[in-house]
Amino acid sequence: MWLFNSSVGRKLVMSVSGIALVLFLVFHLAMNTVAVFSADAYNTICALLGANWYAVAMSIGLAGLFAVHIGYALWLSHKNWRARGAQRYEYSERPKGVSWASQNMLVLGAIVLLFFLLHLSQFWHKMMFAELTGHHGPFDPANGAAFIDFYFKGHFFTMLGYLLWYAALWLHLTHGIWSAMHTIGMNNERWMARWQLISKIGASIICGMFALITIIFYVRGAAW
């Protein structure tokens, strides 16, 4: 099957899965924005999702997207590494017009993944997973506001770690979004320039909003 056997197919799978993950980020950002303004509204959303079958199905689908995106990224990186042969050991300056992020997408992706696993351990594991297994911690699994307050209120290094995560995510997205559109077919000279700009603006809005909300949670005790 060409999605597995050709480099174009593999890049297409990674691009489509990446775009789907960006859409999830937008959804997650919307939830976090609600938390800033109303703990009750945020907890209502948490209860609506919770361990309901549709939320569990979405989580499984999201995990699948991550697995596909990461797996194909590792596969493509390995293929590229082998294709370079002896040249991979030679030092060379970064070509003109090639961004640092584009040459370090795997490293940036690894940083994003590690902090995402930390985020899962702090929230998903103690919310949806706890509700599914019946092993609750100090808070009701549906009380997402309490978890935000617990992890961010006055915890400087937690905030700093998340801000560094957003910086790595920004670099990953600024290259990843326009690269995905290039793979999908938006690759003429006019549209590539536009998508590069859109990628920077979109990544800045997403990561900037996440950073601002995290700082608000830290300063205001999650705003409740």
JSON list of C-alpha atoms in Angstrom, two decimals:
[
{"chain": "A", "resi": 1, "resn": "MET", "atom": "CA", "xyz": [0.00, 0.00, 0.00]},
{"chain": "A", "resi": 2, "resn": "TRP", "atom": "CA", "xyz": [1.45, 3.35, -1.04]},
{"chain": "A", "resi": 3, "resn": "LEU", "atom": "CA", "xyz": [0.69, 4.98, 2.35]},
{"chain": "A", "resi": 4, "resn": "PHE", "atom": "CA", "xyz": [3.28, 2.61, 3.82]},
{"chain": "A", "resi": 5, "resn": "ASN", "atom": "CA", "xyz": [5.62, 1.95, 0.92]},
{"chain": "A", "resi": 6, "resn": "SER", "atom": "CA", "xyz": [6.27, 5.46, -0.42]},
{"chain": "A", "resi": 7, "resn": "SER", "atom": "CA", "xyz": [7.83, 8.45, 1.29]},
{"chain": "A", "resi": 8, "resn": "VAL", "atom": "CA", "xyz": [5.02, 10.66, -0.03]},
{"chain": "A", "resi": 9, "resn": "GLY", "atom": "CA", "xyz": [2.40, 8.34, 1.49]},
{"chain": "A", "resi": 10, "resn": "ARG", "atom": "CA", "xyz": [4.16, 8.28, 4.84]},
{"chain": "A", "resi": 11, "resn": "LYS", "atom": "CA", "xyz": [4.47, 12.08, 4.85]},
{"chain": "A", "resi": 12, "resn": "LEU", "atom": "CA", "xyz": [0.78, 12.37, 3.97]},
{"chain": "A", "resi": 13, "resn": "VAL", "atom": "CA", "xyz": [-0.25, 10.18, 6.92]},
{"chain": "A", "resi": 14, "resn": "MET", "atom": "CA", "xyz": [1.95, 12.20, 9.27]},
{"chain": "A", "resi": 15, "resn": "SER", "atom": "CA", "xyz": [0.58, 15.47, 7.87]},
{"chain": "A", "resi": 16, "resn": "VAL", "atom": "CA", "xyz": [-3.09, 14.51, 8.19]},
{"chain": "A", "resi": 17, "resn": "SER", "atom": "CA", "xyz": [-2.60, 13.16, 11.71]},
{"chain": "A", "resi": 18, "resn": "GLY", "atom": "CA", "xyz": [-0.71, 16.33, 12.64]},
{"chain": "A", "resi": 19, "resn": "ILE", "atom": "CA", "xyz": [-3.50, 18.58, 11.39]},
{"chain": "A", "resi": 20, "resn": "ALA", "atom": "CA", "xyz": [-6.02, 16.54, 13.41]},
{"chain": "A", "resi": 21, "resn": "LEU", "atom": "CA", "xyz": [-3.86, 17.01, 16.51]},
{"chain": "A", "resi": 22, "resn": "VAL", "atom": "CA", "xyz": [-3.77, 20.78, 15.90]},
{"chain": "A", "resi": 23, "resn": "LEU", "atom": "CA", "xyz": [-7.57, 20.78, 15.85]},
{"chain": "A", "resi": 24, "resn": "PHE", "atom": "CA", "xyz": [-7.51, 18.98, 19.20]},
{"chain": "A", "resi": 25, "resn": "LEU", "atom": "CA", "xyz": [-5.21, 21.69, 20.56]},
{"chain": "A", "resi": 26, "resn": "VAL", "atom": "CA", "xyz": [-7.76, 24.31, 19.53]},
{"chain": "A", "resi": 27, "resn": "PHE", "atom": "CA", "xyz": [-10.52, 22.37, 21.32]},
{"chain": "A", "resi": 28, "resn": "HIS", "atom": "CA", "xyz": [-8.34, 22.01, 24.44]},
{"chain": "A", "resi": 29, "resn": "LEU", "atom": "CA", "xyz": [-7.53, 25.72, 24.33]},
{"chain": "A", "resi": 30, "resn": "ALA", "atom": "CA", "xyz": [-11.24, 26.53, 24.25]},
{"chain": "A", "resi": 31, "resn": "MET", "atom": "CA", "xyz": [-11.79, 24.41, 27.37]},
{"chain": "A", "resi": 32, "resn": "ASN", "atom": "CA", "xyz": [-8.93, 26.10, 29.19]},
{"chain": "A", "resi": 33, "resn": "THR", "atom": "CA", "xyz": [-10.30, 29.50, 28.26]},
{"chain": "A", "resi": 34, "resn": "VAL", "atom": "CA", "xyz": [-13.62, 28.56, 29.84]},
{"chain": "A", "resi": 35, "resn": "ALA", "atom": "CA", "xyz": [-11.74, 27.59, 33.03]},
{"chain": "A", "resi": 36, "resn": "VAL", "atom": "CA", "xyz": [-10.31, 31.10, 33.32]},
{"chain": "A", "resi": 37, "resn": "PHE", "atom": "CA", "xyz": [-13.75, 32.69, 33.44]},
{"chain": "A", "resi": 38, "resn": "SER", "atom": "CA", "xyz": [-15.84, 30.09, 35.27]},
{"chain": "A", "resi": 39, "resn": "ALA", "atom": "CA", "xyz": [-14.88, 27.07, 37.37]},
{"chain": "A", "resi": 40, "resn": "ASP", "atom": "CA", "xyz": [-18.48, 25.87, 37.34]},
{"chain": "A", "resi": 41, "resn": "ALA", "atom": "CA", "xyz": [-18.70, 26.02, 33.55]},
{"chain": "A", "resi": 42, "resn": "TYR", "atom": "CA", "xyz": [-15.39, 24.20, 33.23]},
{"chain": "A", "resi": 43, "resn": "ASN", "atom": "CA", "xyz": [-16.51, 21.49, 35.64]},
{"chain": "A", "resi": 44, "resn": "THR", "atom": "CA", "xyz": [-19.75, 21.13, 33.69]},
{"chain": "A", "resi": 45, "resn": "ILE", "atom": "CA", "xyz": [-17.69, 20.39, 30.56]},
{"chain": "A", "resi": 46, "resn": "CYS", "atom": "CA", "xyz": [-15.52, 17.95, 32.53]},
{"chain": "A", "resi": 47, "resn": "ALA", "atom": "CA", "xyz": [-18.64, 16.15, 33.78]},
{"chain": "A", "resi": 48, "resn": "LEU", "atom": "CA", "xyz": [-20.10, 16.11, 30.27]},
{"chain": "A", "resi": 49, "resn": "LEU", "atom": "CA", "xyz": [-16.97, 14.43, 28.98]},
{"chain": "A", "resi": 50, "resn": "GLY", "atom": "CA", "xyz": [-15.85, 12.37, 31.98]},
{"chain": "A", "resi": 51, "resn": "ALA", "atom": "CA", "xyz": [-15.87, 8.60, 31.42]},
{"chain": "A", "resi": 52, "resn": "ASN", "atom": "CA", "xyz": [-18.85, 8.66, 29.05]},
{"chain": "A", "resi": 53, "resn": "TRP", "atom": "CA", "xyz": [-18.55, 6.29, 26.10]},
{"chain": "A", "resi": 54, "resn": "TYR", "atom": "CA", "xyz": [-18.18, 9.06, 23.53]},
{"chain": "A", "resi": 55, "resn": "ALA", "atom": "CA", "xyz": [-15.41, 10.75, 25.54]},
{"chain": "A", "resi": 56, "resn": "VAL", "atom": "CA", "xyz": [-13.60, 7.41, 25.97]},
{"chain": "A", "resi": 57, "resn": "ALA", "atom": "CA", "xyz": [-13.96, 6.75, 22.22]},
{"chain": "A", "resi": 58, "resn": "MET", "atom": "CA", "xyz": [-12.54, 10.21, 21.48]},
{"chain": "A", "resi": 59, "resn": "SER", "atom": "CA", "xyz": [-9.62, 9.56, 23.85]},
{"chain": "A", "resi": 60, "resn": "ILE", "atom": "CA", "xyz": [-8.86, 6.25, 22.14]},
{"chain": "A", "resi": 61, "resn": "GLY", "atom": "CA", "xyz": [-9.01, 7.97, 18.76]},
{"chain": "A", "resi": 62, "resn": "LEU", "atom": "CA", "xyz": [-6.72, 10.74, 20.02]},
{"chain": "A", "resi": 63, "resn": "ALA", "atom": "CA", "xyz": [-4.25, 8.17, 21.36]},
{"chain": "A", "resi": 64, "resn": "GLY", "atom": "CA", "xyz": [-4.32, 6.51, 17.95]},
{"chain": "A", "resi": 65, "resn": "LEU", "atom": "CA", "xyz": [-3.57, 9.80, 16.23]},
{"chain": "A", "resi": 66, "resn": "PHE", "atom": "CA", "xyz": [-0.60, 10.39, 18.53]},
{"chain": "A", "resi": 67, "resn": "ALA", "atom": "CA", "xyz": [0.69, 6.85, 17.95]},
{"chain": "A", "resi": 68, "resn": "VAL", "atom": "CA", "xyz": [0.40, 7.21, 14.17]},
{"chain": "A", "resi": 69, "resn": "HIS", "atom": "CA", "xyz": [1.99, 10.68, 14.12]},
{"chain": "A", "resi": 70, "resn": "ILE", "atom": "CA", "xyz": [4.89, 9.68, 16.38]},
{"chain": "A", "resi": 71, "resn": "GLY", "atom": "CA", "xyz": [5.39, 6.32, 14.70]},
{"chain": "A", "resi": 72, "resn": "TYR", "atom": "CA", "xyz": [5.54, 7.82, 11.22]},
{"chain": "A", "resi": 73, "resn": "ALA", "atom": "CA", "xyz": [7.82, 10.62, 12.43]},
{"chain": "A", "resi": 74, "resn": "LEU", "atom": "CA", "xyz": [10.28, 8.06, 13.78]},
{"chain": "A", "resi": 75, "resn": "TRP", "atom": "CA", "xyz": [9.96, 5.98, 10.63]},
{"chain": "A", "resi": 76, "resn": "LEU", "atom": "CA", "xyz": [10.62, 8.92, 8.31]},
{"chain": "A", "resi": 77, "resn": "SER", "atom": "CA", "xyz": [13.53, 10.13, 10.45]},
{"chain": "A", "resi": 78, "resn": "HIS", "atom": "CA", "xyz": [15.08, 6.66, 10.36]},
{"chain": "A", "resi": 79, "resn": "LYS", "atom": "CA", "xyz": [14.62, 6.46, 6.57]},
{"chain": "A", "resi": 80, "resn": "ASN", "atom": "CA", "xyz": [16.22, 9.89, 6.12]},
{"chain": "A", "resi": 81, "resn": "TRP", "atom": "CA", "xyz": [19.07, 8.98, 8.45]},
{"chain": "A", "resi": 82, "resn": "ARG", "atom": "CA", "xyz": [19.83, 5.80, 6.49]},
{"chain": "A", "resi": 83, "resn": "ALA", "atom": "CA", "xyz": [19.52, 7.59, 3.15]},
{"chain": "A", "resi": 84, "resn": "ARG", "atom": "CA", "xyz": [22.21, 10.09, 4.12]},
{"chain": "A", "resi": 85, "resn": "GLY", "atom": "CA", "xyz": [24.76, 7.31, 4.54]},
{"chain": "A", "resi": 86, "resn": "ALA", "atom": "CA", "xyz": [28.24, 8.54, 5.42]},
{"chain": "A", "resi": 87, "resn": "GLN", "atom": "CA", "xyz": [27.12, 12.16, 5.04]},
{"chain": "A", "resi": 88, "resn": "ARG", "atom": "CA", "xyz": [25.19, 11.94, 8.32]},
{"chain": "A", "resi": 89, "resn": "TYR", "atom": "CA", "xyz": [28.51, 12.08, 10.19]},
{"chain": "A", "resi": 90, "resn": "GLU", "atom": "CA", "xyz": [29.71, 15.18, 8.36]},
{"chain": "A", "resi": 91, "resn": "TYR", "atom": "CA", "xyz": [29.20, 18.61, 9.87]},
{"chain": "A", "resi": 92, "resn": "SER", "atom": "CA", "xyz": [27.53, 21.14, 7.61]},
{"chain": "A", "resi": 93, "resn": "GLU", "atom": "CA", "xyz": [26.03, 24.55, 8.15]},
{"chain": "A", "resi": 94, "resn": "ARG", "atom": "CA", "xyz": [22.28, 24.96, 7.94]},
{"chain": "A", "resi": 95, "resn": "PRO", "atom": "CA", "xyz": [21.27, 25.68, 4.33]},
{"chain": "A", "resi": 96, "resn": "LYS", "atom": "CA", "xyz": [19.97, 29.16, 3.58]},
{"chain": "A", "resi": 97, "resn": "GLY", "atom": "CA", "xyz": [16.19, 29.37, 3.98]},
{"chain": "A", "resi": 98, "resn": "VAL", "atom": "CA", "xyz": [16.01, 26.25, 6.15]},
{"chain": "A", "resi": 99, "resn": "SER", "atom": "CA", "xyz": [14.77, 26.96, 9.67]},
{"chain": "A", "resi": 100, "resn": "TRP", "atom": "CA", "xyz": [16.28, 25.49, 12.83]},
{"chain": "A", "resi": 101, "resn": "ALA", "atom": "CA", "xyz": [12.89, 23.99, 13.67]},
{"chain": "A", "resi": 102, "resn": "SER", "atom": "CA", "xyz": [12.69, 22.11, 10.38]},
{"chain": "A", "resi": 103, "resn": "GLN", "atom": "CA", "xyz": [16.03, 20.42, 11.13]},
{"chain": "A", "resi": 104, "resn": "ASN", "atom": "CA", "xyz": [15.07, 19.54, 14.69]},
{"chain": "A", "resi": 105, "resn": "MET", "atom": "CA", "xyz": [11.44, 18.47, 14.42]},
{"chain": "A", "resi": 106, "resn": "LEU", "atom": "CA", "xyz": [12.15, 15.09, 16.01]},
{"chain": "A", "resi": 107, "resn": "VAL", "atom": "CA", "xyz": [13.82, 16.68, 19.06]},
{"chain": "A", "resi": 108, "resn": "LEU", "atom": "CA", "xyz": [11.02, 19.24, 19.40]},
{"chain": "A", "resi": 109, "resn": "GLY", "atom": "CA", "xyz": [8.45, 16.48, 19.03]},
{"chain": "A", "resi": 110, "resn": "ALA", "atom": "CA", "xyz": [10.14, 14.47, 21.78]},
{"chain": "A", "resi": 111, "resn": "ILE", "atom": "CA", "xyz": [10.00, 17.47, 24.15]},
{"chain": "A", "resi": 112, "resn": "VAL", "atom": "CA", "xyz": [6.33, 18.03, 23.33]},
{"chain": "A", "resi": 113, "resn": "LEU", "atom": "CA", "xyz": [5.59, 14.34, 23.90]},
{"chain": "A", "resi": 114, "resn": "LEU", "atom": "CA", "xyz": [7.39, 14.15, 27.27]},
{"chain": "A", "resi": 115, "resn": "PHE", "atom": "CA", "xyz": [5.52, 17.14, 28.66]},
{"chain": "A", "resi": 116, "resn": "PHE", "atom": "CA", "xyz": [2.27, 15.81, 27.22]},
{"chain": "A", "resi": 117, "resn": "LEU", "atom": "CA", "xyz": [2.81, 12.58, 29.18]},
{"chain": "A", "resi": 118, "resn": "LEU", "atom": "CA", "xyz": [3.35, 14.70, 32.30]},
{"chain": "A", "resi": 119, "resn": "HIS", "atom": "CA", "xyz": [0.12, 16.56, 31.53]},
{"chain": "A", "resi": 120, "resn": "LEU", "atom": "CA", "xyz": [-1.72, 13.23, 31.16]},
{"chain": "A", "resi": 121, "resn": "SER", "atom": "CA", "xyz": [-0.42, 12.06, 34.52]},
{"chain": "A", "resi": 122, "resn": "GLN", "atom": "CA", "xyz": [-1.64, 15.24, 36.20]},
{"chain": "A", "resi": 123, "resn": "PHE", "atom": "CA", "xyz": [-5.10, 15.41, 34.64]},
{"chain": "A", "resi": 124, "resn": "TRP", "atom": "CA", "xyz": [-6.34, 12.55, 32.43]},
{"chain": "A", "resi": 125, "resn": "HIS", "atom": "CA", "xyz": [-4.98, 9.85, 34.75]},
{"chain": "A", "resi": 126, "resn": "LYS", "atom": "CA", "xyz": [-6.65, 11.42, 37.78]},
{"chain": "A", "resi": 127, "resn": "MET", "atom": "CA", "xyz": [-9.87, 12.33, 35.99]},
{"chain": "A", "resi": 128, "resn": "MET", "atom": "CA", "xyz": [-11.13, 10.05, 33.21]},
{"chain": "A", "resi": 129, "resn": "PHE", "atom": "CA", "xyz": [-8.88, 7.10, 34.13]},
{"chain": "A", "resi": 130, "resn": "ALA", "atom": "CA", "xyz": [-9.73, 7.45, 37.83]},
{"chain": "A", "resi": 131, "resn": "GLU", "atom": "CA", "xyz": [-13.42, 7.52, 37.01]},
{"chain": "A", "resi": 132, "resn": "LEU", "atom": "CA", "xyz": [-13.12, 4.43, 34.81]},
{"chain": "A", "resi": 133, "resn": "THR", "atom": "CA", "xyz": [-11.21, 2.44, 37.44]},
{"chain": "A", "resi": 134, "resn": "GLY", "atom": "CA", "xyz": [-13.01, 3.81, 40.49]},
{"chain": "A", "resi": 135, "resn": "HIS", "atom": "CA", "xyz": [-9.73, 4.73, 42.21]},
{"chain": "A", "resi": 136, "resn": "HIS", "atom": "CA", "xyz": [-10.31, 8.38, 43.03]},
{"chain": "A", "resi": 137, "resn": "GLY", "atom": "CA", "xyz": [-7.71, 10.69, 44.51]},
{"chain": "A", "resi": 138, "resn": "PRO", "atom": "CA", "xyz": [-8.28, 13.66, 46.83]},
{"chain": "A", "resi": 139, "resn": "PHE", "atom": "CA", "xyz": [-10.66, 15.34, 44.35]},
{"chain": "A", "resi": 140, "resn": "ASP", "atom": "CA", "xyz": [-13.76, 14.33, 42.47]},
{"chain": "A", "resi": 141, "resn": "PRO", "atom": "CA", "xyz": [-12.60, 13.26, 38.95]},
{"chain": "A", "resi": 142, "resn": "ALA", "atom": "CA", "xyz": [-15.15, 15.68, 37.45]},
{"chain": "A", "resi": 143, "resn": "ASN", "atom": "CA", "xyz": [-13.77, 18.61, 39.45]},
{"chain": "A", "resi": 144, "resn": "GLY", "atom": "CA", "xyz": [-11.22, 19.72, 36.87]},
{"chain": "A", "resi": 145, "resn": "ALA", "atom": "CA", "xyz": [-11.04, 23.17, 38.44]},
{"chain": "A", "resi": 146, "resn": "ALA", "atom": "CA", "xyz": [-9.66, 21.68, 41.66]},
{"chain": "A", "resi": 147, "resn": "PHE", "atom": "CA", "xyz": [-6.91, 19.88, 39.75]},
{"chain": "A", "resi": 148, "resn": "ILE", "atom": "CA", "xyz": [-5.88, 23.06, 37.92]},
{"chain": "A", "resi": 149, "resn": "ASP", "atom": "CA", "xyz": [-5.81, 24.92, 41.21]},
{"chain": "A", "resi": 150, "resn": "PHE", "atom": "CA", "xyz": [-3.79, 22.14, 42.86]},
{"chain": "A", "resi": 151, "resn": "TYR", "atom": "CA", "xyz": [-1.10, 21.98, 40.18]},
{"chain": "A", "resi": 152, "resn": "PHE", "atom": "CA", "xyz": [-0.74, 25.63, 39.19]},
{"chain": "A", "resi": 153, "resn": "LYS", "atom": "CA", "xyz": [-1.62, 27.85, 42.13]},
{"chain": "A", "resi": 154, "resn": "GLY", "atom": "CA", "xyz": [1.66, 29.44, 43.22]},
{"chain": "A", "resi": 155, "resn": "HIS", "atom": "CA", "xyz": [3.76, 26.65, 41.67]},
{"chain": "A", "resi": 156, "resn": "PHE", "atom": "CA", "xyz": [6.39, 28.62, 39.79]},
{"chain": "A", "resi": 157, "resn": "PHE", "atom": "CA", "xyz": [8.41, 25.71, 38.40]},
{"chain": "A", "resi": 158, "resn": "THR", "atom": "CA", "xyz": [5.27, 23.97, 37.16]},
{"chain": "A", "resi": 159, "resn": "MET", "atom": "CA", "xyz": [4.32, 27.14, 35.32]},
{"chain": "A", "resi": 160, "resn": "LEU", "atom": "CA", "xyz": [7.87, 27.53, 33.96]},
{"chain": "A", "resi": 161, "resn": "GLY", "atom": "CA", "xyz": [7.92, 23.95, 32.73]},
{"chain": "A", "resi": 162, "resn": "TYR", "atom": "CA", "xyz": [4.65, 24.45, 30.88]},
{"chain": "A", "resi": 163, "resn": "LEU", "atom": "CA", "xyz": [5.89, 27.69, 29.33]},
{"chain": "A", "resi": 164, "resn": "LEU", "atom": "CA", "xyz": [8.98, 25.89, 28.02]},
{"chain": "A", "resi": 165, "resn": "TRP", "atom": "CA", "xyz": [6.65, 23.22, 26.65]},
{"chain": "A", "resi": 166, "resn": "TYR", "atom": "CA", "xyz": [4.66, 25.85, 24.77]},
{"chain": "A", "resi": 167, "resn": "ALA", "atom": "CA", "xyz": [7.88, 27.29, 23.33]},
{"chain": "A", "resi": 168, "resn": "ALA", "atom": "CA", "xyz": [8.86, 23.87, 21.95]},
{"chain": "A", "resi": 169, "resn": "LEU", "atom": "CA", "xyz": [5.32, 23.37, 20.69]},
{"chain": "A", "resi": 170, "resn": "TRP", "atom": "CA", "xyz": [5.43, 26.77, 18.94]},
{"chain": "A", "resi": 171, "resn": "LEU", "atom": "CA", "xyz": [8.60, 25.83, 17.09]},
{"chain": "A", "resi": 172, "resn": "HIS", "atom": "CA", "xyz": [7.10, 22.46, 16.18]},
{"chain": "A", "resi": 173, "resn": "LEU", "atom": "CA", "xyz": [3.89, 24.01, 14.86]},
{"chain": "A", "resi": 174, "resn": "THR", "atom": "CA", "xyz": [5.47, 26.88, 12.92]},
{"chain": "A", "resi": 175, "resn": "HIS", "atom": "CA", "xyz": [7.18, 24.33, 10.71]},
{"chain": "A", "resi": 176, "resn": "GLY", "atom": "CA", "xyz": [4.70, 21.47, 11.01]},
{"chain": "A", "resi": 177, "resn": "ILE", "atom": "CA", "xyz": [1.55, 23.28, 9.84]},
{"chain": "A", "resi": 178, "resn": "TRP", "atom": "CA", "xyz": [2.93, 24.69, 6.60]},
{"chain": "A", "resi": 179, "resn": "SER", "atom": "CA", "xyz": [4.88, 21.49, 5.94]},
{"chain": "A", "resi": 180, "resn": "ALA", "atom": "CA", "xyz": [1.65, 19.50, 6.26]},
{"chain": "A", "resi": 181, "resn": "MET", "atom": "CA", "xyz": [-0.12, 21.80, 3.82]},
{"chain": "A", "resi": 182, "resn": "HIS", "atom": "CA", "xyz": [2.81, 21.45, 1.43]},
{"chain": "A", "resi": 183, "resn": "THR", "atom": "CA", "xyz": [2.48, 17.65, 1.59]},
{"chain": "A", "resi": 184, "resn": "ILE", "atom": "CA", "xyz": [-1.28, 17.78, 1.07]},
{"chain": "A", "resi": 185, "resn": "GLY", "atom": "CA", "xyz": [-0.83, 19.82, -2.11]},
{"chain": "A", "resi": 186, "resn": "MET", "atom": "CA", "xyz": [-0.84, 23.51, -1.21]},
{"chain": "A", "resi": 187, "resn": "ASN", "atom": "CA", "xyz": [2.69, 23.76, -2.54]},
{"chain": "A", "resi": 188, "resn": "ASN", "atom": "CA", "xyz": [2.79, 26.44, -5.20]},
{"chain": "A", "resi": 189, "resn": "GLU", "atom": "CA", "xyz": [4.99, 29.45, -4.52]},
{"chain": "A", "resi": 190, "resn": "ARG", "atom": "CA", "xyz": [2.15, 31.83, -3.66]},
{"chain": "A", "resi": 191, "resn": "TRP", "atom": "CA", "xyz": [0.36, 29.51, -1.24]},
{"chain": "A", "resi": 192, "resn": "MET", "atom": "CA", "xyz": [3.52, 28.27, 0.46]},
{"chain": "A", "resi": 193, "resn": "ALA", "atom": "CA", "xyz": [4.40, 31.83, 1.46]},
{"chain": "A", "resi": 194, "resn": "ARG", "atom": "CA", "xyz": [0.86, 32.28, 2.75]},
{"chain": "A", "resi": 195, "resn": "TRP", "atom": "CA", "xyz": [0.90, 29.02, 4.69]},
{"chain": "A", "resi": 196, "resn": "GLN", "atom": "CA", "xyz": [4.23, 29.87, 6.30]},
{"chain": "A", "resi": 197, "resn": "LEU", "atom": "CA", "xyz": [2.69, 33.12, 7.55]},
{"chain": "A", "resi": 198, "resn": "ILE", "atom": "CA", "xyz": [-0.52, 31.37, 8.63]},
{"chain": "A", "resi": 199, "resn": "SER", "atom": "CA", "xyz": [1.54, 28.76, 10.48]},
{"chain": "A", "resi": 200, "resn": "LYS", "atom": "CA", "xyz": [3.41, 31.40, 12.46]},
{"chain": "A", "resi": 201, "resn": "ILE", "atom": "CA", "xyz": [0.26, 33.35, 13.28]},
{"chain": "A", "resi": 202, "resn": "GLY", "atom": "CA", "xyz": [-1.74, 30.23, 14.19]},
{"chain": "A", "resi": 203, "resn": "ALA", "atom": "CA", "xyz": [1.05, 28.76, 16.31]},
{"chain": "A", "resi": 204, "resn": "SER", "atom": "CA", "xyz": [1.54, 32.12, 18.05]},
{"chain": "A", "resi": 205, "resn": "ILE", "atom": "CA", "xyz": [-2.16, 32.42, 18.88]},
{"chain": "A", "resi": 206, "resn": "ILE", "atom": "CA", "xyz": [-2.46, 28.83, 20.15]},
{"chain": "A", "resi": 207, "resn": "CYS", "atom": "CA", "xyz": [0.75, 28.74, 22.18]},
{"chain": "A", "resi": 208, "resn": "GLY", "atom": "CA", "xyz": [0.45, 32.36, 23.30]},
{"chain": "A", "resi": 209, "resn": "MET", "atom": "CA", "xyz": [-3.06, 31.77, 24.63]},
{"chain": "A", "resi": 210, "resn": "PHE", "atom": "CA", "xyz": [-1.99, 28.59, 26.41]},
{"chain": "A", "resi": 211, "resn": "ALA", "atom": "CA", "xyz": [0.92, 30.49, 27.98]},
{"chain": "A", "resi": 212, "resn": "LEU", "atom": "CA", "xyz": [-1.29, 33.41, 29.06]},
{"chain": "A", "resi": 213, "resn": "ILE", "atom": "CA", "xyz": [-3.87, 31.08, 30.61]},
{"chain": "A", "resi": 214, "resn": "THR", "atom": "CA", "xyz": [-1.15, 29.16, 32.46]},
{"chain": "A", "resi": 215, "resn": "ILE", "atom": "CA", "xyz": [0.23, 32.40, 33.89]},
{"chain": "A", "resi": 216, "resn": "ILE", "atom": "CA", "xyz": [-3.29, 33.41, 34.94]},
{"chain": "A", "resi": 217, "resn": "PHE", "atom": "CA", "xyz": [-3.77, 30.06, 36.68]},
{"chain": "A", "resi": 218, "resn": "TYR", "atom": "CA", "xyz": [-0.47, 30.58, 38.51]},
{"chain": "A", "resi": 219, "resn": "VAL", "atom": "CA", "xyz": [-1.12, 34.19, 39.52]},
{"chain": "A", "resi": 220, "resn": "ARG", "atom": "CA", "xyz": [-4.83, 34.01, 40.30]},
{"chain": "A", "resi": 221, "resn": "GLY", "atom": "CA", "xyz": [-5.00, 30.50, 41.66]},
{"chain": "A", "resi": 222, "resn": "ALA", "atom": "CA", "xyz": [-6.80, 29.30, 38.52]},
{"chain": "A", "resi": 223, "resn": "ALA", "atom": "CA", "xyz": [-9.29, 32.17, 38.77]},
{"chain": "A", "resi": 224, "resn": "TRP", "atom": "CA", "xyz": [-11.65, 30.81, 41.41]}
]
